[in-house]
């Protein structure tokens, strides 16, 4: 799917037919497409970063938040988990699944970049404020079939939908604002469903042929994916510290920190580990490295001190098979350095983008894996985006 086309009255470059009128949702969508395409054609200047010159999708954020978010989504009558992602330019919410294919990223050893991040983190000032607050956006590429029904993807239901049922894709998003106390207690969390819309210009054309609907049915329940944003509403979530404890209990030694983060991983004789070795073609050491990689990503999302943050980056730098690529744009158009573990192929299909100027996370991105279904392996399908993260004395 390609979003490169002429900026005119229609997303595919054609002028609107004489006498044709557009509904409110359709008109807003086409207006956004028009300005997004114009911005793409202009091509913003790319500022180079300061530093550094699974069988999985994006990992679930904060284990204690998931249930609350799921309930809020249902309450908002928008049961799709929000997402999509793009290392390339995606102004105005457009999604391009071929703008920067997964396999096009070069591979550099992550060690020098991560050690530079450790040095930068160690000299940072500790934040002040009673609360740790984050504002995030999630997105999801949702495949739609006949009758405006979401297709069942492999691994979701008893049987995936036939590829021949595919019609077009939606891009669905939501925002979560969450604050917590130093003990991990919920100090105020707000969820807002941001609506769904066709993902690319190609999808817009197929959506119009289907009658330009503004709602769709989920595959798993009689719930609706809506094009209309919902209101921001408070949601409760389970509080508590992460499995590795508080910031004060974490060691400032990389080897000891790695031991803490891997304490919950089963041993090499475990049947589940043996099955993972066979299915993923990984050794036990590689399974440890992959788990350590993503546990460190989760740790960097926590309100940790500069010393612990620097230790986490030093532990990161010691993981064999970690790679980087500078100059990658997140879905907001921000430039950062992509970091991933293993080979970016049909098995290892996710990376994290780090802001080299601040050491903070910008996004986690996930891609379709093997075997191919509606989306061929390497198609961008998911993201988790950090708009802000830090300490404050004022709750939103």
Coordinates of C-alpha atoms in Angstrom, one line a residue:
X1 CA 0.0 0.0 0.0
X2 CA 1.4 3.3 -1.0
X3 CA 0.3 6.8 0.0
X4 CA 2.2 8.6 -2.8
X5 CA -0.4 10.3 -5.0
X6 CA -1.5 13.7 -6.2
X7 CA -3.1 16.1 -3.8
X8 CA -6.5 16.9 -5.3
X9 CA -10.2 16.5 -4.4
X10 CA -9.9 12.7 -4.3
X11 CA -7.3 10.6 -2.3
X12 CA -6.3 8.8 -5.6
X13 CA -5.8 12.2 -7.4
X14 CA -9.1 12.3 -9.2
X15 CA -11.4 15.3 -9.0
X16 CA -14.7 14.8 -7.3
X17 CA -17.6 13.9 -9.6
X18 CA -19.9 16.8 -10.4
X19 CA -22.7 17.1 -7.9
X20 CA -21.1 14.7 -5.5
X21 CA -21.5 15.4 -1.9
X22 CA -19.6 14.0 1.0
X23 CA -20.8 13.0 4.5
X24 CA -19.2 14.6 7.6
X25 CA -16.8 11.7 8.3
X26 CA -15.9 11.2 4.7
X27 CA -15.3 15.0 4.2
X28 CA -13.1 15.2 7.2
X29 CA -11.1 12.1 6.1
X30 CA -10.5 13.4 2.6
X31 CA -9.5 16.8 3.9
X32 CA -7.0 15.2 6.2
X33 CA -5.7 13.1 3.3
X34 CA -5.3 16.2 1.1
X35 CA -3.2 18.1 3.6
X36 CA -1.2 15.0 4.6
X37 CA -0.3 14.3 0.9
X38 CA 0.8 17.9 0.4
X39 CA 3.0 17.7 3.5
X40 CA 4.5 14.4 2.3
X41 CA 5.3 16.0 -1.1
X42 CA 7.0 18.9 0.5
X43 CA 9.2 16.5 2.5
X44 CA 10.3 17.9 5.9
X45 CA 14.0 18.3 6.7
X46 CA 15.4 15.4 8.6
X47 CA 17.6 16.4 11.5
X48 CA 20.2 13.8 12.3
X49 CA 20.3 12.4 15.9
X50 CA 23.0 13.8 18.1
X51 CA 24.4 10.4 19.2
X52 CA 25.5 7.4 17.4
X53 CA 27.5 8.8 14.3
X54 CA 9.6 -11.7 18.7
X55 CA 8.2 -14.0 17.5
X56 CA 6.3 -11.2 19.0
X57 CA 4.5 -7.9 18.4
X58 CA 4.8 -4.9 20.5
X59 CA 5.0 -6.1 24.1
X60 CA 2.1 -5.4 26.4
X61 CA 2.5 -2.2 28.4
X62 CA 2.4 -2.3 32.1
X63 CA 0.8 -5.5 33.2
X64 CA -1.4 -3.7 35.7
X65 CA -2.9 -1.4 33.1
X66 CA -4.2 -4.0 30.5
X67 CA -7.4 -5.0 32.2
X68 CA -8.5 -1.4 32.8
X69 CA -7.8 -0.4 29.2
X70 CA -9.7 -3.4 27.9
X71 CA -12.7 -2.5 30.0
X72 CA -12.5 1.1 28.8
X73 CA -12.4 0.1 25.2
X74 CA -15.5 -2.0 25.6
X75 CA -17.2 0.8 27.4
X76 CA -16.3 3.1 24.6
X77 CA -17.8 0.6 22.1
X78 CA -14.5 0.5 20.3
X79 CA -13.1 -3.0 21.0
X80 CA -10.2 -2.9 18.6
X81 CA -6.8 -2.3 20.3
X82 CA -5.5 0.8 18.7
X83 CA -2.5 0.8 16.5
X84 CA -0.3 0.9 13.4
X85 CA 3.2 2.0 12.9
X86 CA 5.6 3.4 10.6
X87 CA 9.3 4.3 10.7
X88 CA 8.6 6.5 7.7
X89 CA 6.7 9.8 7.5
X90 CA 3.0 9.5 8.4
X91 CA 1.5 13.0 8.7
X92 CA -2.2 13.4 9.5
X93 CA -2.6 9.8 10.7
X94 CA -1.8 8.2 7.3
X95 CA -0.2 4.8 7.4
X96 CA 2.3 3.6 4.8
X97 CA 3.2 -0.1 5.0
X98 CA 5.8 0.2 2.3
X99 CA 7.4 3.6 3.0
X100 CA 10.3 2.0 4.9
X101 CA 10.0 -1.8 4.8
X102 CA 11.3 -3.6 7.8
X103 CA 14.0 -5.4 5.8
X104 CA 15.4 -2.1 4.5
X105 CA 16.8 -1.1 7.9
X106 CA 20.6 -1.4 8.1
X107 CA 22.1 -3.2 11.0
X108 CA 24.7 -1.6 13.3
X109 CA 26.1 -3.0 16.5
X110 CA 24.1 -1.5 19.4
X111 CA 26.9 -1.4 21.9
X112 CA 28.4 2.0 21.1
X113 CA 25.0 3.7 21.0
X114 CA 23.8 2.1 24.2
X115 CA 27.0 3.0 26.1
X116 CA 26.6 6.6 24.9
X117 CA 23.0 6.5 26.3
X118 CA 24.4 5.2 29.6
X119 CA 26.8 8.1 29.8
X120 CA 24.1 10.6 29.0
X121 CA 21.7 9.1 31.5
X122 CA 24.3 9.1 34.3
X123 CA 24.7 12.9 34.0
X124 CA 21.0 13.6 33.9
X125 CA 19.2 15.4 36.7
X126 CA 16.7 13.4 38.7
X127 CA 13.2 14.6 38.2
X128 CA 11.1 16.2 40.9
X129 CA 7.5 15.9 41.6
X130 CA 5.3 13.5 43.6
X131 CA 3.8 11.7 40.6
X132 CA 5.1 9.8 37.6
X133 CA 2.8 10.5 34.6
X134 CA 2.8 9.2 31.1
X135 CA 0.7 10.0 28.1
X136 CA 0.7 7.3 25.4
X137 CA -1.0 6.5 22.1
X138 CA -1.5 3.0 20.8
X139 CA -2.5 2.1 17.3
X140 CA -3.5 -1.0 15.3
X141 CA -3.9 -2.0 11.7
X142 CA -7.3 -3.7 11.5
X143 CA -8.2 -5.9 8.5
X144 CA -11.9 -5.6 7.3
X145 CA -13.8 -8.2 5.3
X146 CA -17.3 -8.5 3.8
X147 CA -20.1 -6.6 5.5
X148 CA -17.7 -4.4 7.4
X149 CA -16.7 -7.2 9.8
X150 CA -13.2 -7.4 11.2
X151 CA -11.3 -10.5 9.9
X152 CA -10.1 -13.1 12.4
X153 CA -6.3 -13.1 12.3
X154 CA -4.2 -16.2 12.8
X155 CA -3.9 -17.0 16.5
X156 CA -7.0 -15.0 17.4
X157 CA -9.9 -17.4 16.9
X158 CA -10.4 -21.1 16.2
X159 CA -9.8 -20.5 12.5
X160 CA -8.4 -17.4 10.6
X161 CA -10.5 -15.8 8.0
X162 CA -9.7 -16.7 4.4
X163 CA -7.4 -14.2 2.7
X164 CA -9.9 -13.8 -0.1
X165 CA -12.3 -12.1 2.4
X166 CA -9.9 -9.2 2.9
X167 CA -11.3 -5.8 1.6
X168 CA -9.2 -3.0 3.3
X169 CA -7.6 -1.9 6.5
X170 CA -8.5 0.5 9.2
X171 CA -6.1 2.5 11.4
X172 CA -7.5 2.7 15.0
X173 CA -6.0 4.6 17.9
X174 CA -6.5 5.4 21.5
X175 CA -4.8 7.6 24.1
X176 CA -4.0 6.7 27.8
X177 CA -2.9 9.2 30.4
X178 CA -1.7 7.5 33.6
X179 CA -0.2 8.8 36.9
X180 CA 1.1 6.9 39.8
X181 CA 2.7 7.5 43.3
X182 CA 6.2 6.4 44.2
X183 CA 4.7 3.1 45.6
X184 CA 3.0 2.4 42.3
X185 CA -0.5 3.3 43.3
X186 CA -2.9 4.7 40.7
X187 CA -3.1 8.5 41.1
X188 CA -5.3 9.0 38.1
X189 CA -5.7 7.3 34.7
X190 CA -7.7 8.5 31.7
X191 CA -8.6 6.7 28.5
X192 CA -9.8 8.1 25.2
X193 CA -10.7 6.2 22.1
X194 CA -9.5 8.3 19.1
X195 CA -11.5 6.7 16.4
X196 CA -10.7 4.5 13.3
X197 CA -10.3 5.4 9.7
X198 CA -9.0 3.7 6.5
X199 CA -5.3 3.3 6.8
X200 CA -4.0 4.4 3.4
X201 CA -5.2 6.0 0.1
X202 CA -5.6 2.5 -1.3
X203 CA -7.8 1.6 1.7
X204 CA -9.8 4.8 1.3
X205 CA -10.8 3.8 -2.3
X206 CA -11.9 0.3 -1.1
X207 CA -13.7 1.9 1.8
X208 CA -15.7 4.2 -0.5
X209 CA -16.6 1.3 -2.7
X210 CA -18.0 -0.4 0.4
X211 CA -20.3 2.6 1.0
X212 CA -18.1 4.7 3.3
X213 CA -19.2 3.2 6.6
X214 CA -18.4 4.9 9.8
X215 CA -18.5 1.8 12.0
X216 CA -17.5 -1.8 11.8
X217 CA -18.1 -5.0 13.7
X218 CA -15.4 -6.8 15.7
X219 CA -14.7 -10.5 15.0
X220 CA -15.1 -11.7 18.6
X221 CA -18.1 -10.0 20.0
X222 CA -21.1 -7.8 19.1
X223 CA -19.1 -4.7 19.6
X224 CA -18.4 -1.8 17.3
X225 CA -15.2 -0.2 15.9
X226 CA -16.3 3.4 15.4
X227 CA -14.8 6.2 13.3
X228 CA -15.9 8.7 15.9
X229 CA -13.7 9.6 18.9
X230 CA -15.0 9.0 22.4
X231 CA -14.7 11.2 25.4
X232 CA -11.8 11.1 27.8
X233 CA -12.9 9.1 30.9
X234 CA -11.3 8.1 34.1
X235 CA -10.4 4.4 34.4
X236 CA -9.2 2.5 37.4
X237 CA -6.2 0.3 37.2
X238 CA -4.4 -2.1 39.5
X239 CA -1.6 -0.4 41.3
X240 CA 1.6 -1.9 42.6
X241 CA 5.3 -2.1 41.8
X242 CA 6.7 -4.1 38.8
X243 CA 7.9 -7.6 39.4
X244 CA 11.5 -6.4 40.0
X245 CA 10.6 -4.1 42.8
X246 CA 11.1 -0.4 43.4
X247 CA 13.8 1.9 42.0
X248 CA 15.6 1.8 45.3
X249 CA 15.8 -2.0 45.3
X250 CA 17.4 -2.3 41.9
X251 CA 21.2 -2.8 41.8
X252 CA 23.5 -0.3 40.0
X253 CA 25.6 -3.2 38.6
X254 CA 24.7 -4.4 35.1
X255 CA 25.3 -8.1 36.0
X256 CA 23.2 -8.0 39.1
X257 CA 20.5 -6.0 37.3
X258 CA 20.4 -8.7 34.6
X259 CA 20.0 -11.4 37.2
X260 CA 17.0 -9.5 38.8
X261 CA 15.3 -9.1 35.4
X262 CA 15.7 -12.7 34.4
X263 CA 14.7 -14.2 37.8
X264 CA 11.3 -15.1 36.6
X265 CA 12.5 -17.0 33.5
X266 CA 12.1 -20.8 33.7
X267 CA 15.3 -23.0 33.4
X268 CA 16.5 -24.8 30.3
X269 CA 14.8 -28.0 31.3
X270 CA 11.3 -26.5 31.4
X271 CA 8.9 -28.0 28.9
X272 CA 7.7 -24.5 27.8
X273 CA 11.3 -23.4 27.2
X274 CA 12.0 -26.6 25.2
X275 CA 8.9 -25.9 23.0
X276 CA 10.0 -22.3 22.4
X277 CA 13.5 -23.5 21.4
X278 CA 11.9 -25.8 18.8
X279 CA 9.4 -23.4 17.5
X280 CA 11.6 -20.3 17.3
X281 CA 14.8 -22.0 16.6
X282 CA 16.5 -20.3 19.5
X283 CA 19.0 -21.6 22.0
X284 CA 18.3 -21.1 25.8
X285 CA 20.9 -18.4 25.8
X286 CA 19.1 -16.6 23.0
X287 CA 15.8 -16.9 24.8
X288 CA 17.5 -15.3 27.8
X289 CA 18.9 -12.5 25.7
X290 CA 15.5 -11.8 24.1
X291 CA 13.7 -11.7 27.4
X292 CA 16.4 -9.5 28.9
X293 CA 16.1 -7.1 26.0
X294 CA 12.3 -6.6 26.4
X295 CA 12.5 -6.5 30.2
X296 CA 15.0 -3.7 29.9
X297 CA 12.7 -1.9 27.6
X298 CA 9.9 -2.2 30.2
X299 CA 12.3 -1.0 32.9
X300 CA 13.1 2.1 30.9
X301 CA 9.4 2.9 30.9
X302 CA 9.5 3.1 34.7
X303 CA 10.2 6.1 37.0
X304 CA 13.8 5.0 37.7
X305 CA 16.7 7.2 38.8
X306 CA 19.5 8.4 36.5
X307 CA 21.9 5.8 38.1
X308 CA 19.6 2.9 37.5
X309 CA 18.8 4.2 34.0
X310 CA 22.5 4.3 33.2
X311 CA 22.9 0.8 34.5
X312 CA 20.0 -0.5 32.4
X313 CA 21.7 1.0 29.2
X314 CA 25.0 -0.7 30.2
X315 CA 23.2 -4.0 30.6
X316 CA 21.6 -3.4 27.2
X317 CA 25.0 -2.9 25.6
X318 CA 26.1 -6.3 26.8
X319 CA 23.3 -8.2 25.1
X320 CA 24.7 -10.2 22.1
X321 CA 22.6 -9.7 18.9
X322 CA 21.3 -6.2 19.7
X323 CA 21.3 -3.8 16.7
X324 CA 20.6 -0.2 16.0
X325 CA 19.7 2.1 13.1
X326 CA 19.8 5.9 13.6
X327 CA 17.5 8.3 11.8
X328 CA 14.2 6.3 12.0
X329 CA 11.0 8.3 12.3
X330 CA 8.2 7.3 14.7
X331 CA 4.5 7.7 13.9
X332 CA 4.6 11.3 15.2
X333 CA 7.4 12.1 12.8
X334 CA 10.0 12.3 15.6
X335 CA 13.5 11.1 14.7
X336 CA 15.2 8.6 16.9
X337 CA 17.4 5.4 16.9
X338 CA 15.7 2.1 16.4
X339 CA 17.1 -0.7 18.6
X340 CA 16.2 -4.4 18.2
X341 CA 17.4 -7.9 19.1
X342 CA 18.1 -10.6 16.6
X343 CA 17.4 -10.5 12.9
X344 CA 14.5 -8.4 11.6
X345 CA 12.8 -11.1 9.7
X346 CA 9.6 -13.2 9.8
X347 CA 10.4 -14.3 13.4
X348 CA 11.9 -11.3 15.2
X349 CA 9.4 -8.5 14.3
X350 CA 9.6 -5.6 16.7
X351 CA 11.9 -2.8 17.7
X352 CA 12.0 0.2 20.1
X353 CA 12.9 3.8 19.1
X354 CA 14.9 5.8 21.6
X355 CA 15.4 9.6 21.6
X356 CA 19.2 9.9 21.6
X357 CA 19.1 13.4 23.0
X358 CA 17.1 12.4 26.1
X359 CA 17.5 8.6 26.4
X360 CA 13.7 8.4 26.6
X361 CA 11.6 5.9 24.7
X362 CA 9.7 7.3 21.7
X363 CA 7.9 4.2 20.4
X364 CA 7.7 0.5 20.2
X365 CA 6.8 -0.9 16.8
X366 CA 5.6 -4.3 15.7
X367 CA 5.3 -6.0 12.3
X368 CA 3.5 -8.9 10.7
X369 CA 5.4 -12.2 11.1
X370 CA 5.7 -15.4 9.1
X371 CA 3.8 -17.1 7.6
X372 CA 2.1 -14.5 5.4
X373 CA -1.6 -13.9 5.7
X374 CA -3.4 -10.7 4.7
X375 CA -0.3 -8.8 5.6
X376 CA 3.0 -10.1 4.2
X377 CA 5.8 -10.5 6.8
X378 CA 7.5 -7.1 7.6
X379 CA 4.3 -5.1 7.1
X380 CA 4.0 -2.5 9.8
X381 CA 1.0 -3.3 12.0
X382 CA 1.4 -1.9 15.6
X383 CA 2.9 0.8 17.7
X384 CA 3.0 2.1 21.3
X385 CA 3.9 5.8 21.4
X386 CA 5.1 7.8 24.3
X387 CA 4.0 11.5 24.0
X388 CA 5.4 12.4 27.4
X389 CA 6.8 10.7 30.5
X390 CA 8.1 12.3 33.7
X391 CA 7.6 13.5 37.2
X392 CA 5.1 16.2 38.1
X393 CA 3.5 17.6 41.2
X394 CA 0.2 18.4 39.3
X395 CA -2.2 15.7 38.2
X396 CA -3.8 16.1 34.8

